[in-house]
Amino acid sequence: MSTERHLAAWLKAKAPGELRALLAGAGYVSNGDISPRDLARLLLQYPVALNALNSCTLPEVEALAAVAWLAARRHGDLPSHYWHGHDPGDRAVPRADVVGLLAGSEPGARADAEAVLDGLAGKVLVLPPYGKSVVVPNAVHLHLTDAAGLGRQAGELMSAHFNAPEVHRIAGALGLGKVGTREVAQRNVLAVLTDQARVRELLAEGPAAAQEWLANIVRNGARVRTHVFKTDAYSAKSSFRVSGSADANTEWLAARGLLLPAGAPEVAEVPIEVATAVLGEPRARFHPRPPSPPLELPDISGADGSAQAAALAAVSQIDRLIAACAVQPPSVRKSGGLAVRDTKRLAKTLGLAEEITRFWLDLTVQAGLLGAHAEPVPRPKGHRGKLPEPVVTLLPTSAYDEWRTGRTEERLVRIIVGWASVDAIFTYTADQDGPPVALTEPDHPYAVGVRYAVLEALGALPPGKGSGQDALPYLVARATWHRPHHAADMPDMMGCLTATLREAELLGVVARGALTQLGHALLDLLRAPETSDPSTETLVAALADMLPAPQVTAFFQADLTAVVRGTPEAALADLLDGMAARESEGHAVVWRFSPASVRHALDLGHDATDLLERLAAVAEAPLPQPFEYLIKDVGRVHGRMRVVRSGCCIRSDDETLIDELAGTRALRALGLRKIAPTVLISSVGEAETLAALRAAGHTPVLEAETGATVVERTATRRANLS
């Protein structure tokens, strides 16, 4: 029976939910059921098996590499186009040989090896029929045959990388007689290297330090970096470096053929025959246990408070960022990404670092809260030519309106789930040319795996302990153990890890170098079997426990600030944002009132009495007198001057003020002309006139042709491009 039929029979015993989980793990989503036969065919395909291989831990990769190495020794080299049309069962190997290669005769290690093979069966990387043989997908043989950490045969290495003089030199060092041809000399050398007794005798006669060095190499693989050989750039052949390697032990081993060129520059390899003589039997690398955390780790007192402050700040800053994009939409470049000048402007408006502003921009777009909007270009009357390309900007989406009305924990969970699943480390920019640009295409295909591995490493820290700068090597090692393929493909694993930690801290997932309650809930979600619609209830619950209840009142102080301890309810935040400027946020949010901020509230159609009543309704105590003075004073002068809609005019009952405006140098661009003791005419439109007057420190209001005050409101727009 073919492997595909065996696998289909095994899948028939699985529940529909288990089949859907396997399908989702392969990167496919199906609302209906899939037949076991179709799923078996899919799981054996090369890209699907390779995707599963990329999510393996280090011991799983080592076990699969051992299978591939044994298969190559038992069945020979891979045929061409092996991934197509060949049954994986044709390269089966004995399970006992796999366990022996990984663990030798040590009972504990053998049990670990058996457990790893059983786990790989659950990932469909060890295939049925299960029993005395091990069968793996074709992708494993293609990618891991040389990954077991076992050296190649001495004859293969010598033939591939040495010319005749080097072979004769080794024969002389071994005390073999002079011969006329390379073939005979190499045959004599191999007779020594393939005889385990003679290799052990040779080592016993040599320096003890060289023997220890060789044992250390073969216990950790077969290769070592050394300068003992130099490689010719044209022939790719290696020779002994005349100046030596500055390592007497390596030179002694290389001189006798116990260490041979590996083919890569500055890399040498212990032949498998020599490694077997040293160890007694071939042993592949096998690390069933992850690296342990350092003993000396910092305490994380205050981490809960830091996480709470970060989570509250994240929601607030994202909300304000989206609101700022609605007021003055940033431009999307034709080449992709957001205009750098607009990112700088948004950062200045929000009082944030540009790096954090870019991070929130990327995440909000990832979460579907901001989207591209193309402003149609109107065709002028009589115009028949090609219209210019529409200007594309970034605007809130309709999803933002729903998101903003949700509870704080639900709002942040949407952002966090998007962060956990995106193929990008947004704040890692070390490999970019020029200034970093927001909204560029994700370019870290293994970012999700590395993010998961970093959270796993943090999750293994002892309770109450965090990871400081000294623990970064541990985090890299532990993350590499969880996702060796992903870590190996990251050009700067330390930089990527540091950026990932920074992003996690901004979201409240990590605080003081340790996972928060939210971080543990996210890790549990990532550990769960893959599904098309993962439940986020545990994340919402963790955030609800971590965050204080939304506040509906504020504490007003005599210095014209309002303080909300915790996170303000949306209605309270809207009220205060409309009348004051945010000064700081975290455990508490602080707003500062000023004449300009109160004038803005009056421009929206409120009067001074209304503003005072609305503030009093949300105040924890009676409003301090400075608030009443400020609002009443601004309200008294607000509207003293009127901008008339007629192209436009400025009128005021205060003739002195009209004369003052007519002579103000800052207003010359308006081309003001006095047409009556109480009226000026402007050469520009009402919007520009209002803006110039306000910039000069005045407080005009807009008046309709009927004489009624016009409330200035900005029309709500939403993104129109998906």
Coordinates of C-alpha atoms in Angstrom, one line a residue, residues 93-373:
V93 CA 14.6 3.5 7.7
P94 CA 14.5 1.3 10.9
R95 CA 13.1 3.3 13.8
A96 CA 15.7 1.6 16.1
D97 CA 18.5 3.0 13.9
V98 CA 17.0 6.5 14.2
V99 CA 16.8 6.3 18.0
G100 CA 20.3 4.9 18.3
L101 CA 21.7 7.6 16.1
L102 CA 20.1 10.3 18.2
A103 CA 20.5 8.8 21.7
G104 CA 22.9 5.9 21.7
S105 CA 22.2 3.5 24.5
E106 CA 21.3 6.0 27.2
P107 CA 17.7 5.2 28.4
G108 CA 16.6 8.8 29.1
A109 CA 17.8 10.1 25.8
R110 CA 16.2 7.2 23.9
A111 CA 12.9 8.0 25.6
D112 CA 13.3 11.6 24.5
A113 CA 14.0 10.5 20.9
E114 CA 10.9 8.3 20.9
A115 CA 8.8 11.1 22.2
V116 CA 10.1 13.5 19.5
L117 CA 9.2 10.9 16.8
D118 CA 5.7 10.5 18.2
G119 CA 5.3 14.3 18.2
L120 CA 6.4 14.5 14.5
A121 CA 3.7 11.9 13.7
G122 CA 1.1 14.4 15.0
K123 CA 2.5 17.0 12.6
V124 CA 2.4 14.5 9.7
L125 CA 6.2 14.7 9.3
V126 CA 6.6 11.1 10.4
L127 CA 4.2 9.1 8.2
P128 CA 2.2 5.9 8.6
P129 CA 2.3 3.0 8.7
Y130 CA 3.8 3.4 12.2
G131 CA 5.9 0.5 13.6
K132 CA 9.5 -0.6 13.2
S133 CA 10.1 1.8 10.2
V134 CA 10.2 5.6 9.9
V135 CA 8.9 7.3 6.8
V136 CA 9.1 11.0 6.2
P137 CA 7.9 13.3 3.4
N138 CA 10.1 13.9 0.4
A139 CA 10.8 17.5 1.5
V140 CA 12.7 16.2 4.5
H141 CA 15.2 14.2 2.4
L142 CA 15.7 17.2 0.1
H143 CA 16.5 19.7 2.9
L144 CA 18.0 17.8 5.8
T145 CA 20.2 15.0 4.4
D146 CA 23.4 17.0 5.4
A147 CA 21.9 18.6 8.6
A148 CA 22.5 15.8 11.0
G149 CA 25.9 17.2 12.1
L150 CA 27.6 14.0 10.9
G151 CA 30.7 14.2 8.7
R152 CA 31.0 12.8 5.2
Q153 CA 33.2 9.9 4.3
A154 CA 36.9 10.6 4.2
G155 CA 37.3 9.4 0.6
E156 CA 34.6 11.8 -0.5
L157 CA 36.2 14.7 1.2
M158 CA 39.7 14.0 0.0
S159 CA 38.7 13.4 -3.6
A160 CA 36.6 16.6 -3.7
H161 CA 38.9 19.1 -2.0
F162 CA 42.5 17.9 -2.2
N163 CA 45.1 17.7 -4.9
A164 CA 47.8 15.0 -5.0
P165 CA 50.4 16.8 -2.9
E166 CA 48.1 17.1 0.1
V167 CA 47.2 13.4 -0.1
H168 CA 50.9 12.4 -0.2
R169 CA 51.6 14.8 2.7
I170 CA 49.0 13.1 4.9
A171 CA 50.4 9.7 3.9
G172 CA 53.8 10.8 5.0
A173 CA 52.5 12.1 8.4
L174 CA 50.8 8.7 9.0
G175 CA 54.2 6.9 8.4
L176 CA 53.0 5.2 5.2
G177 CA 55.6 4.4 2.6
K178 CA 56.1 6.6 -0.5
V179 CA 54.1 5.6 -3.5
G180 CA 54.0 6.8 -7.1
T181 CA 50.4 7.8 -7.6
R182 CA 47.7 9.7 -5.8
E183 CA 45.2 6.8 -6.0
V184 CA 47.5 4.5 -4.2
A185 CA 48.4 7.1 -1.6
Q186 CA 44.8 7.9 -0.9
R187 CA 43.9 4.2 -0.7
N188 CA 46.6 3.7 1.9
V189 CA 45.4 6.8 3.9
L190 CA 41.8 5.6 3.8
A191 CA 42.9 2.2 5.1
V192 CA 44.0 3.9 8.2
L193 CA 41.1 6.3 8.6
T194 CA 38.5 3.6 8.2
D195 CA 40.1 1.3 10.7
Q196 CA 38.7 2.3 14.1
A197 CA 41.4 0.5 16.1
R198 CA 44.2 2.3 14.1
V199 CA 42.5 5.7 14.5
R200 CA 42.3 5.2 18.3
E201 CA 45.9 4.0 18.4
L202 CA 46.9 7.1 16.4
L203 CA 45.1 9.4 18.8
A204 CA 46.6 7.7 21.8
E205 CA 50.1 8.4 20.5
G206 CA 49.3 12.1 19.9
P207 CA 48.9 15.0 22.2
A208 CA 46.2 14.6 24.8
A209 CA 44.9 18.2 24.0
A210 CA 44.4 17.2 20.4
Q211 CA 42.5 14.2 21.4
E212 CA 40.2 16.3 23.6
W213 CA 39.7 18.9 20.9
L214 CA 38.7 16.2 18.4
A215 CA 36.2 14.7 20.9
N216 CA 34.7 18.2 21.5
I217 CA 34.2 18.7 17.8
V218 CA 32.4 15.4 17.2
R219 CA 30.2 15.9 20.2
N220 CA 28.9 19.1 18.7
G221 CA 28.7 18.1 15.1
A222 CA 31.4 17.5 12.6
R223 CA 32.5 20.9 11.4
V224 CA 34.8 23.6 12.9
R225 CA 36.1 26.9 11.7
T226 CA 39.8 27.0 11.2
H227 CA 42.6 28.7 9.2
V228 CA 44.5 25.4 8.7
F229 CA 43.5 25.1 5.1
K230 CA 43.3 27.7 2.3
T231 CA 41.1 27.4 -0.7
D232 CA 42.1 28.3 -4.3
A233 CA 39.6 30.7 -5.8
Y234 CA 39.9 29.1 -9.3
S235 CA 40.1 25.3 -8.7
A236 CA 38.2 25.3 -5.4
K237 CA 40.8 22.9 -4.1
S238 CA 42.3 23.2 -0.6
S239 CA 45.9 23.0 0.6
F240 CA 47.6 23.4 3.9
R241 CA 48.3 27.0 4.8
V242 CA 52.0 27.6 4.9
S243 CA 51.7 30.0 7.9
G244 CA 49.7 27.5 9.9
S245 CA 46.5 28.2 11.8
A246 CA 48.0 29.3 15.2
D247 CA 46.3 26.2 16.7
A248 CA 48.7 23.3 17.2
N249 CA 45.9 20.8 18.0
T250 CA 44.0 21.6 14.8
E251 CA 47.2 21.4 12.8
W252 CA 48.1 18.0 14.3
L253 CA 44.7 16.6 13.4
A254 CA 44.7 18.0 9.9
A255 CA 48.2 16.8 9.1
R256 CA 47.0 13.2 9.7
G257 CA 43.7 13.4 7.8
L258 CA 41.6 13.4 11.0
L259 CA 40.3 16.8 9.9
L260 CA 39.7 17.5 6.2
P261 CA 38.4 20.5 4.2
A262 CA 34.6 20.8 4.1
G263 CA 34.4 22.8 0.9
A264 CA 33.4 26.1 2.5
P265 CA 36.1 28.7 3.2
E266 CA 37.8 28.4 6.6
V267 CA 35.7 25.3 7.5
A268 CA 37.0 21.8 8.2
E269 CA 35.1 18.6 8.8
V270 CA 35.8 15.4 10.8
P271 CA 35.2 12.4 8.5
I272 CA 32.4 10.1 9.7
E273 CA 34.9 7.2 10.1
V274 CA 37.0 9.2 12.5
A275 CA 33.9 10.4 14.5
T276 CA 32.7 6.8 14.8
A277 CA 36.1 5.7 16.1
V278 CA 36.1 8.5 18.7
L279 CA 32.4 8.0 19.9
G280 CA 32.2 4.3 19.4
E281 CA 29.2 4.7 17.1
P282 CA 27.8 7.5 14.9
R283 CA 25.9 10.1 17.0
A284 CA 23.8 12.8 15.5
R285 CA 23.3 16.1 17.3
F286 CA 20.3 15.9 19.6
H287 CA 19.1 18.6 22.0
P288 CA 15.8 17.4 23.5
R289 CA 15.8 20.1 26.2
P290 CA 15.8 23.9 25.6
P291 CA 18.5 26.1 27.1
S292 CA 17.8 27.0 30.7
P293 CA 17.4 30.6 31.9
P294 CA 20.3 32.3 33.6
L295 CA 20.4 32.0 37.4
E296 CA 20.9 35.7 37.9
L297 CA 17.8 37.6 36.6
P298 CA 16.3 40.9 37.7
D299 CA 13.1 41.2 39.7
I300 CA 10.1 42.6 37.9
S301 CA 8.4 44.5 40.7
G302 CA 6.0 47.0 39.2
A303 CA 5.6 45.1 36.0
D304 CA 1.8 45.0 36.2
G305 CA 1.7 48.8 36.5
S306 CA 4.0 49.2 33.5
A307 CA 1.9 46.8 31.4
Q308 CA -1.3 48.6 32.3
A309 CA 0.2 52.0 31.4
A310 CA 1.5 50.7 28.1
A311 CA -1.9 49.1 27.2
L312 CA -3.8 52.3 28.0
A313 CA -1.4 54.4 26.1
A314 CA -1.5 52.1 23.1
V315 CA -5.3 52.4 22.8
S316 CA -5.2 56.2 23.4
Q317 CA -2.4 56.9 20.9
I318 CA -3.9 54.7 18.2
D319 CA -7.3 56.5 18.6
R320 CA -5.7 59.9 18.4
L321 CA -3.6 58.9 15.4
I322 CA -6.6 57.8 13.5
A323 CA -8.4 61.0 14.4
A324 CA -5.5 63.0 13.2
C325 CA -5.5 61.2 9.9
A326 CA -9.2 62.0 9.6
V327 CA -8.5 65.7 10.1
Q328 CA -5.5 66.0 7.8
P329 CA -5.1 62.7 5.8
P330 CA -1.4 61.7 5.1
S331 CA -0.4 61.1 1.5
V332 CA 0.4 57.6 0.2
R333 CA 3.4 57.7 -2.2
K334 CA 3.2 56.3 -5.7
S335 CA 6.2 54.1 -4.9
G336 CA 4.5 52.8 -1.8
G337 CA 4.5 53.7 1.8
L338 CA 3.5 56.9 3.6
A339 CA 5.2 60.2 2.8
V340 CA 7.9 60.8 5.4
R341 CA 7.0 64.4 5.9
D342 CA 3.4 63.3 6.8
T343 CA 4.8 60.8 9.3
K344 CA 6.9 63.5 10.9
R345 CA 3.8 65.8 11.1
L346 CA 1.7 63.1 12.7
A347 CA 4.5 62.3 15.2
K348 CA 4.7 66.0 16.1
T349 CA 0.9 66.3 16.5
L350 CA 0.7 63.3 18.8
G351 CA 3.9 64.1 20.7
L352 CA 5.4 60.7 19.9
A353 CA 8.7 59.5 18.5
E354 CA 8.6 58.8 14.8
E355 CA 9.4 55.2 15.3
I356 CA 6.3 54.7 17.5
T357 CA 4.2 56.7 15.1
R358 CA 5.2 54.4 12.2
F359 CA 4.5 51.4 14.4
W360 CA 1.0 52.5 15.1
L361 CA 0.4 53.4 11.5
D362 CA 1.5 50.0 10.3
L363 CA -0.6 48.2 13.0
T364 CA -3.8 50.2 12.4
V365 CA -3.6 49.5 8.6
Q366 CA -2.9 45.8 9.4
A367 CA -6.0 45.8 11.7
G368 CA -8.2 47.4 9.0
L369 CA -8.8 50.7 10.9
L370 CA -7.0 52.9 8.4
G371 CA -7.2 52.4 4.6
A372 CA -6.3 54.1 1.3
H373 CA -8.7 56.7 -0.1

